[in-house]
Coordinates of C-alpha atoms in Angstrom, one line a residue:
M295 CA -56.3 13.6 49.8
A296 CA -53.2 13.1 51.6
S297 CA -54.4 10.3 53.8
A298 CA -54.6 8.4 50.0
R299 CA -51.8 7.8 50.1
N300 CA -51.5 5.6 53.6
E301 CA -54.6 3.5 52.0
P302 CA -53.3 -0.4 51.9
N303 CA -57.2 -0.4 49.4
K304 CA -56.7 2.1 47.4
T305 CA -55.8 0.2 44.0
A306 CA -59.3 -1.4 44.3
I307 CA -60.8 2.2 45.4
F308 CA -59.8 3.5 42.7
A309 CA -61.4 0.1 40.5
T310 CA -64.1 1.2 42.5
T311 CA -64.9 5.1 41.7
L312 CA -64.0 4.6 38.3
T313 CA -66.5 1.6 37.0
A314 CA -69.1 4.6 38.9
F315 CA -67.4 7.2 36.7
F316 CA -68.5 4.6 33.9
A317 CA -71.7 3.4 35.0
I318 CA -72.7 7.5 35.8
A319 CA -71.5 8.5 31.8
G320 CA -74.0 5.5 30.8
I321 CA -77.2 7.3 32.6
A322 CA -76.2 10.7 30.6
I323 CA -74.6 9.4 27.3
V324 CA -78.2 9.0 26.2
D325 CA -79.4 12.7 26.3
P326 CA -78.6 14.1 23.4
I327 CA -79.2 11.3 21.4
L328 CA -82.6 10.6 22.5
P329 CA -83.8 12.4 19.5
A330 CA -81.6 10.7 16.7
I331 CA -83.0 7.6 18.2
G332 CA -86.3 8.4 17.4
A333 CA -86.1 9.6 14.4
D334 CA -83.7 6.2 13.2
L335 CA -86.4 3.9 14.9
G336 CA -89.8 5.9 13.9
A337 CA -90.6 6.0 18.0
T338 CA -92.3 8.4 19.0
T339 CA -91.4 10.6 21.9
W340 CA -92.9 8.9 24.6
Q341 CA -91.7 5.9 23.7
I342 CA -88.4 6.9 23.9
E343 CA -88.8 8.1 27.1
L344 CA -88.9 4.9 28.2
L345 CA -85.5 4.5 27.5
F346 CA -84.9 6.4 30.5
T347 CA -88.4 4.3 32.4
A348 CA -86.9 0.7 31.9
Y349 CA -83.5 1.7 32.9
I350 CA -84.6 3.3 36.5
A351 CA -87.5 0.4 37.3
V352 CA -86.0 -2.0 36.5
M353 CA -82.7 -0.7 38.9
A354 CA -85.2 -0.1 40.8
I355 CA -87.0 -2.6 41.5
G356 CA -83.1 -4.7 41.3
M357 CA -81.8 -3.0 44.4
I358 CA -83.4 -4.9 46.8
P359 CA -82.3 -8.3 46.1
A360 CA -79.0 -7.2 45.1
V361 CA -78.9 -6.2 48.2
M362 CA -80.2 -9.5 50.1
L363 CA -77.3 -11.8 47.9
T364 CA -74.8 -9.4 48.7
G365 CA -75.3 -11.7 51.8
K366 CA -74.6 -15.1 50.3
F367 CA -72.0 -13.9 47.6
G368 CA -70.8 -10.9 49.2
Y369 CA -69.5 -7.3 47.3
K370 CA -67.0 -8.7 44.7
K371 CA -69.0 -11.1 43.4
I372 CA -72.6 -8.8 42.6
L373 CA -70.8 -5.8 41.3
A374 CA -68.5 -8.4 38.9
T375 CA -72.0 -9.4 37.5
G376 CA -73.7 -6.0 37.4
V377 CA -70.6 -4.7 35.4
S378 CA -70.8 -8.1 33.4
V379 CA -74.9 -7.7 32.9
V380 CA -74.3 -3.7 31.4
A381 CA -71.4 -4.8 29.6
V382 CA -73.8 -7.3 27.4
A383 CA -76.6 -4.7 27.8
A384 CA -74.7 -1.8 26.3
I385 CA -73.1 -3.0 23.3
A386 CA -76.6 -5.2 22.8
A387 CA -78.1 -1.5 22.4
S388 CA -75.8 -1.0 20.0
L389 CA -76.9 -3.1 17.6
T390 CA -80.7 -3.2 18.0
G391 CA -83.6 -2.2 15.1
N392 CA -86.5 -1.9 17.4
I393 CA -87.6 0.8 20.0
G394 CA -89.2 -2.4 22.2
Q395 CA -85.8 -4.2 22.2
L396 CA -83.8 -0.9 22.8
S397 CA -85.7 -0.2 26.4
A398 CA -85.7 -4.0 26.8
L399 CA -81.8 -4.2 27.0
R400 CA -82.1 -0.3 28.7
G401 CA -84.0 -2.5 31.1
L402 CA -81.5 -5.0 31.4
W403 CA -78.8 -2.5 31.5
G404 CA -80.5 -0.8 34.5
L405 CA -80.2 -4.5 36.5
G406 CA -76.8 -4.4 36.3
N407 CA -76.3 -1.2 37.4
A408 CA -78.5 -1.6 40.6
M409 CA -76.1 -4.4 41.4
F410 CA -73.4 -2.2 41.1
F411 CA -74.7 1.1 43.2
A412 CA -76.2 -1.4 46.0
T413 CA -73.2 -2.2 46.5
A414 CA -70.3 0.3 45.7
M415 CA -71.0 2.7 48.2
V416 CA -70.6 -0.3 51.0
L417 CA -67.8 -1.7 49.5
L418 CA -66.2 1.8 49.6
V419 CA -66.6 2.6 53.3
S420 CA -66.0 -0.6 54.0
L421 CA -62.4 -0.8 52.2
A422 CA -60.9 2.6 52.7
N423 CA -59.1 3.7 55.8
D424 CA -60.2 7.5 55.3
R425 CA -64.3 7.4 54.7
A426 CA -64.3 10.5 53.7
W427 CA -62.0 10.4 51.3
A428 CA -63.4 7.6 49.1
V429 CA -66.8 9.5 49.3
E430 CA -66.0 12.1 48.6
L431 CA -64.1 10.3 45.6
F432 CA -66.8 8.2 44.5
E433 CA -68.9 11.5 44.0
T434 CA -66.2 12.9 41.9
C435 CA -66.8 9.9 39.4
V436 CA -70.1 10.6 39.4
G437 CA -70.0 14.1 39.0
L438 CA -67.3 13.8 36.5
G439 CA -69.7 11.6 34.4
F440 CA -72.6 13.4 34.7
A441 CA -71.0 15.7 33.4
I442 CA -68.8 13.6 30.4
G443 CA -71.2 12.1 29.7
P444 CA -73.8 13.8 27.5
L445 CA -70.1 15.5 25.8
I446 CA -69.1 11.3 24.1
G447 CA -73.3 10.9 23.7
G448 CA -73.3 14.4 21.6
L449 CA -70.1 14.0 19.6
L450 CA -69.9 10.4 18.6
G451 CA -74.0 10.1 18.4
E452 CA -73.4 12.2 15.2
I453 CA -71.9 9.4 13.3
S454 CA -74.6 7.1 15.1
W455 CA -76.7 6.9 18.0
R456 CA -75.4 3.3 18.0
V457 CA -71.3 4.6 18.8
P458 CA -72.3 5.9 22.9
F459 CA -73.7 2.1 23.2
L460 CA -71.3 0.7 22.1
L461 CA -68.2 2.6 23.8
C462 CA -70.2 2.2 26.4
G463 CA -70.0 -1.2 26.0
V464 CA -66.2 -1.2 26.1
F465 CA -65.7 1.4 28.9
M466 CA -68.2 -1.6 31.1
I467 CA -65.8 -4.4 29.8
V468 CA -62.4 -2.7 30.6
A469 CA -64.1 -1.7 34.2
L470 CA -65.2 -5.2 34.5
T471 CA -61.8 -6.2 34.3
V472 CA -59.9 -4.2 36.4
S473 CA -63.0 -5.5 38.8
V474 CA -62.5 -9.2 38.8
T475 CA -58.5 -8.4 38.9
R476 CA -58.4 -5.4 41.9
L477 CA -61.0 -5.6 43.6
K478 CA -61.6 -7.5 46.7
D479 CA -64.0 -8.0 49.5
P480 CA -64.1 -6.8 53.4
A481 CA -62.5 -9.3 55.6
E482 CA -65.8 -9.5 57.5
K483 CA -67.8 -11.1 55.5
P484 CA -71.4 -9.4 55.5
A485 CA -74.4 -11.0 57.1
P486 CA -77.8 -12.2 55.6
L487 CA -80.4 -9.9 55.1
T488 CA -84.1 -10.7 54.9
L489 CA -86.9 -8.5 52.9
G490 CA -88.4 -7.4 56.3
Q491 CA -85.3 -6.3 57.2
V492 CA -84.9 -4.5 53.8
F493 CA -87.9 -2.1 55.5
T494 CA -86.7 -1.7 58.7
P495 CA -85.5 1.7 57.8
F496 CA -89.5 3.0 57.4
R497 CA -90.1 2.5 60.8
R498 CA -88.3 6.3 61.5
P499 CA -90.1 9.3 61.1
A500 CA -87.3 11.0 59.6
F501 CA -86.3 8.5 57.1
V502 CA -90.4 8.6 55.7
I503 CA -90.3 12.7 55.3
L504 CA -86.7 12.3 54.0
C505 CA -88.1 9.7 51.3
V506 CA -90.9 12.3 50.9
I507 CA -88.8 14.8 50.0
T508 CA -87.1 12.5 47.7
A509 CA -89.5 10.7 46.0
T510 CA -90.8 14.6 44.5
Y511 CA -87.3 15.6 43.6
N512 CA -86.1 12.8 41.9
F513 CA -89.4 13.0 39.7
V514 CA -88.4 16.0 39.1
F515 CA -84.5 15.5 38.3
F516 CA -85.5 12.9 35.2
V517 CA -88.5 15.2 33.8
V518 CA -85.6 17.7 33.1
L519 CA -83.2 14.5 32.1
G520 CA -85.2 12.6 30.3
F521 CA -87.4 14.8 28.3
T522 CA -85.5 18.8 28.3
P523 CA -83.2 17.4 25.2
V524 CA -87.3 16.7 23.5
F525 CA -88.1 20.3 24.5
L526 CA -84.7 21.8 23.5
G527 CA -85.3 20.4 19.6
L528 CA -81.6 20.9 18.6
D529 CA -78.9 18.9 17.5
V530 CA -77.2 16.0 18.6
I531 CA -73.8 17.5 19.0
P532 CA -75.4 21.2 20.5
L533 CA -77.7 19.2 22.8
G534 CA -74.5 17.7 23.7
F535 CA -72.0 20.5 24.4
V536 CA -76.1 22.0 26.4
F537 CA -76.0 18.2 28.4
T538 CA -72.8 18.8 29.5
A539 CA -73.3 22.1 30.6
W540 CA -75.5 20.9 32.9
G541 CA -73.5 18.2 33.9
V542 CA -70.8 20.8 35.0
G543 CA -73.2 22.6 36.6
L544 CA -74.4 19.4 38.2
A545 CA -70.7 18.5 39.5
L546 CA -69.9 21.9 40.7
G547 CA -73.2 21.8 43.0
I548 CA -72.2 17.5 44.5
L549 CA -67.6 18.6 45.0
V550 CA -68.1 21.7 45.4
V551 CA -71.0 23.9 46.7
G552 CA -73.2 21.1 48.1
H553 CA -70.9 20.3 51.1
R554 CA -69.3 23.5 52.1
L555 CA -72.5 25.4 51.9
A556 CA -73.9 22.6 54.6
H557 CA -70.9 23.1 56.4
R558 CA -71.9 26.5 56.9
I559 CA -75.5 26.5 57.3
G560 CA -76.2 22.8 58.0
A561 CA -76.7 20.0 55.3
V562 CA -80.8 20.4 56.8
Q563 CA -81.3 23.7 55.6
T564 CA -79.0 23.2 51.7
V565 CA -81.2 20.5 50.7
G566 CA -84.2 23.1 51.6
I567 CA -82.7 26.3 49.5
A568 CA -81.4 23.6 46.6
I569 CA -84.9 22.2 46.1
V570 CA -86.7 25.5 46.6
V571 CA -84.0 26.8 44.0
L572 CA -85.0 24.4 41.4
L573 CA -87.9 25.4 41.9
A574 CA -87.8 28.8 40.1
S575 CA -85.4 26.9 38.1
L576 CA -88.8 24.9 36.3
F577 CA -90.5 28.3 36.1
G578 CA -87.9 29.5 34.3
L579 CA -88.2 26.0 31.6
V580 CA -91.3 27.0 31.4
T581 CA -91.6 30.3 30.6
S582 CA -88.6 30.4 28.3
H583 CA -88.3 32.9 25.5
S584 CA -85.6 31.7 23.7
T585 CA -82.7 28.6 23.8
T586 CA -80.0 30.8 24.9
Q587 CA -82.5 31.6 28.3
S588 CA -83.1 28.1 28.8
V589 CA -79.4 26.8 28.8
L590 CA -79.0 29.0 31.2
V591 CA -82.2 27.9 33.5
L592 CA -80.7 24.8 32.9
V593 CA -77.5 25.0 34.2
V594 CA -79.2 26.4 37.4
A595 CA -81.0 23.7 37.8
G596 CA -78.1 21.0 37.4
V597 CA -76.3 23.1 40.4
C598 CA -79.9 22.2 42.5
M599 CA -79.3 18.7 41.8
G600 CA -75.7 18.5 42.3
I601 CA -76.2 20.3 46.0
C602 CA -79.2 17.9 46.6
N603 CA -77.1 14.6 45.1
A604 CA -74.5 15.6 47.7
N605 CA -76.3 15.9 50.2
L606 CA -79.2 13.7 50.7
T607 CA -77.5 10.5 50.3
D608 CA -75.2 11.7 53.7
L609 CA -79.0 11.8 55.5
A610 CA -80.3 9.1 54.5
L611 CA -77.4 6.4 55.6
A612 CA -77.8 8.8 59.0
A613 CA -81.6 8.9 59.0
G614 CA -81.7 5.1 58.1
S615 CA -80.5 1.5 59.2
P616 CA -77.2 0.7 61.2
D617 CA -76.7 -1.3 58.5
R618 CA -75.6 0.7 55.6
R619 CA -77.1 -1.9 52.4
V620 CA -80.2 -1.6 54.3
T621 CA -80.8 2.2 54.3
T622 CA -78.9 1.9 50.3
G623 CA -81.7 -0.5 49.7
S624 CA -84.8 1.5 51.1
F625 CA -83.6 4.9 50.4
N626 CA -83.0 3.7 46.3
L627 CA -86.0 2.3 46.4
V628 CA -87.5 4.9 46.5
R629 CA -85.4 7.3 45.0
W630 CA -85.5 5.7 41.5
G631 CA -88.7 3.6 42.0
F632 CA -90.8 7.3 42.1
A633 CA -88.0 9.0 38.9
A634 CA -88.9 5.9 36.7
P635 CA -92.2 7.3 35.5
A636 CA -91.0 10.7 35.4
P637 CA -89.7 10.5 31.6
V638 CA -93.0 8.5 30.4
V639 CA -95.2 10.9 31.7
A640 CA -93.2 13.5 30.4
G641 CA -93.0 12.3 26.8
L642 CA -96.9 11.3 26.7
L643 CA -98.2 15.1 28.4
A644 CA -95.8 16.9 25.8
E645 CA -97.6 14.4 23.2
H646 CA -101.4 14.9 24.5
V647 CA -101.3 18.4 26.4
G648 CA -97.9 20.4 25.3
L649 CA -94.4 21.1 25.3
T650 CA -94.2 22.7 28.3
S651 CA -96.9 20.5 30.3
P652 CA -94.6 18.8 31.7
Y653 CA -92.7 20.8 33.4
W654 CA -95.5 22.3 35.1
V655 CA -96.1 19.1 36.3
A656 CA -92.5 18.5 37.9
I657 CA -93.9 21.7 39.4
G658 CA -96.4 20.6 41.3
V659 CA -95.0 17.5 42.6
L660 CA -91.2 19.3 43.5
A661 CA -94.3 21.6 45.4
V662 CA -95.4 18.6 47.2
G663 CA -91.6 17.9 48.9
V664 CA -91.0 22.1 49.4
L665 CA -93.9 21.9 51.7
T666 CA -93.5 18.5 53.3
F667 CA -90.1 20.2 53.6
L668 CA -91.6 23.4 55.1
A669 CA -94.1 21.4 57.6
A670 CA -92.2 18.5 58.8
G671 CA -88.1 18.9 58.1
H672 CA -86.7 20.1 61.6
V673 CA -87.7 16.4 62.4
L674 CA -85.1 15.5 59.6
A675 CA -83.5 18.2 61.4
R676 CA -83.3 17.2 64.7
N677 CA -82.2 14.0 64.0
V678 CA -78.4 15.2 62.7
G679 CA -78.2 17.3 65.0
E680 CA -79.3 20.9 62.9
R681 CA -82.3 23.6 63.8
V682 CA -83.7 25.0 60.8
F683 CA -84.3 28.9 60.6
W684 CA -88.1 28.8 59.7
A685 CA -89.5 25.9 62.6
R686 CA -90.0 26.3 65.8
L687 CA -90.3 23.4 66.9
N688 CA -87.4 22.2 67.3
K689 CA -86.5 23.3 70.4
D690 CA -85.4 20.2 71.7
A691 CA -83.1 19.3 68.8
A692 CA -79.4 19.0 70.0
T693 CA -77.6 22.2 70.8
V694 CA -74.4 20.7 69.7
E695 CA -73.2 21.1 66.3
G696 CA -73.4 18.4 64.2
T697 CA -72.7 17.5 59.8
P698 CA -75.1 14.3 58.0
E699 CA -71.1 13.1 57.6
E700 CA -70.2 12.9 61.4
A701 CA -73.3 10.9 62.2
L702 CA -72.5 8.5 59.7
G703 CA -69.0 8.5 61.3
E704 CA -70.9 6.8 64.2
L705 CA -72.8 4.3 62.0
V706 CA -69.6 3.1 60.4

């Protein structure tokens, strides 16, 4: 952290990471209040799951134009516009009267977040002298957002499910003020981008393999995040505490376990272990006989998810295009695009097949990711100078020690 004192753009970096905290808290804040929203608005399970799906789907699609617009307007304007959109959507959501309007506003919320996430990391890395410190600070705020968001949602949702949305809007107005007054674009203006350029990373085998694994993992992430509040059947405040525990596990995986384990055994093997344990956690949820057991398994799943989140973006930046905007846009399109259907699919399955059926489908989807990893993980490992112990096909992998962070360092 000492390097932070030598950062000339420290205030701008702190402003960006603070906004990231508010943005992530806005995702997680919904978890404890999903059942309350359904009861108040007379919505079915799959309809309340639309609050996640609309948000994620619009965010996935919005990433591409957001990335392209940075070449015309710069990072600061796109980021500030995104924060403004989130503020308006959150406050309007607190006043809405039916599930259709609320879902549409969550979609608008997702568009605002797309503008933010398409620019925030690139802006941070451009502004910081110590890029590793800036990325770590960003990840800390993401972890805290997932941990504190459900707590805010649970405690304030006991008053009304509308209060957490209203508070999110107020938070984003604060973030907007900070963004407008403290942020600045890098000295070098980003070059214009075409739609074709955004898809160039998909020509790289390692990037495609990583995208397949990420797609299956993110589908499962949002089955767990979006459907488990319904599955547990708890009241608002207990749900808030349960998902705070999950968020703490996620933050632990991001901030403590993920990078340390990657430095010991490599990021590729770390992700492989995490998704295998996550697969076992899904079996634990589907066979659970008590709420206590379900919560414990949920926290373990949170740690695994944090470990994955800590390493997947690093691996994507190392495997994708040298232009960080291009890689970020392509990777987030896959990450959020495949996550978007998960909540609604889970809701429909729960209504028409059975309460545990969403987890069985999630198990099948993640199994595809695990098999892909076992079959082609050596290609991904070779891309960052690592080896995987289960494959002998990577004999020509680099013999030097390397990490995705080091590969990213060469790119930036």
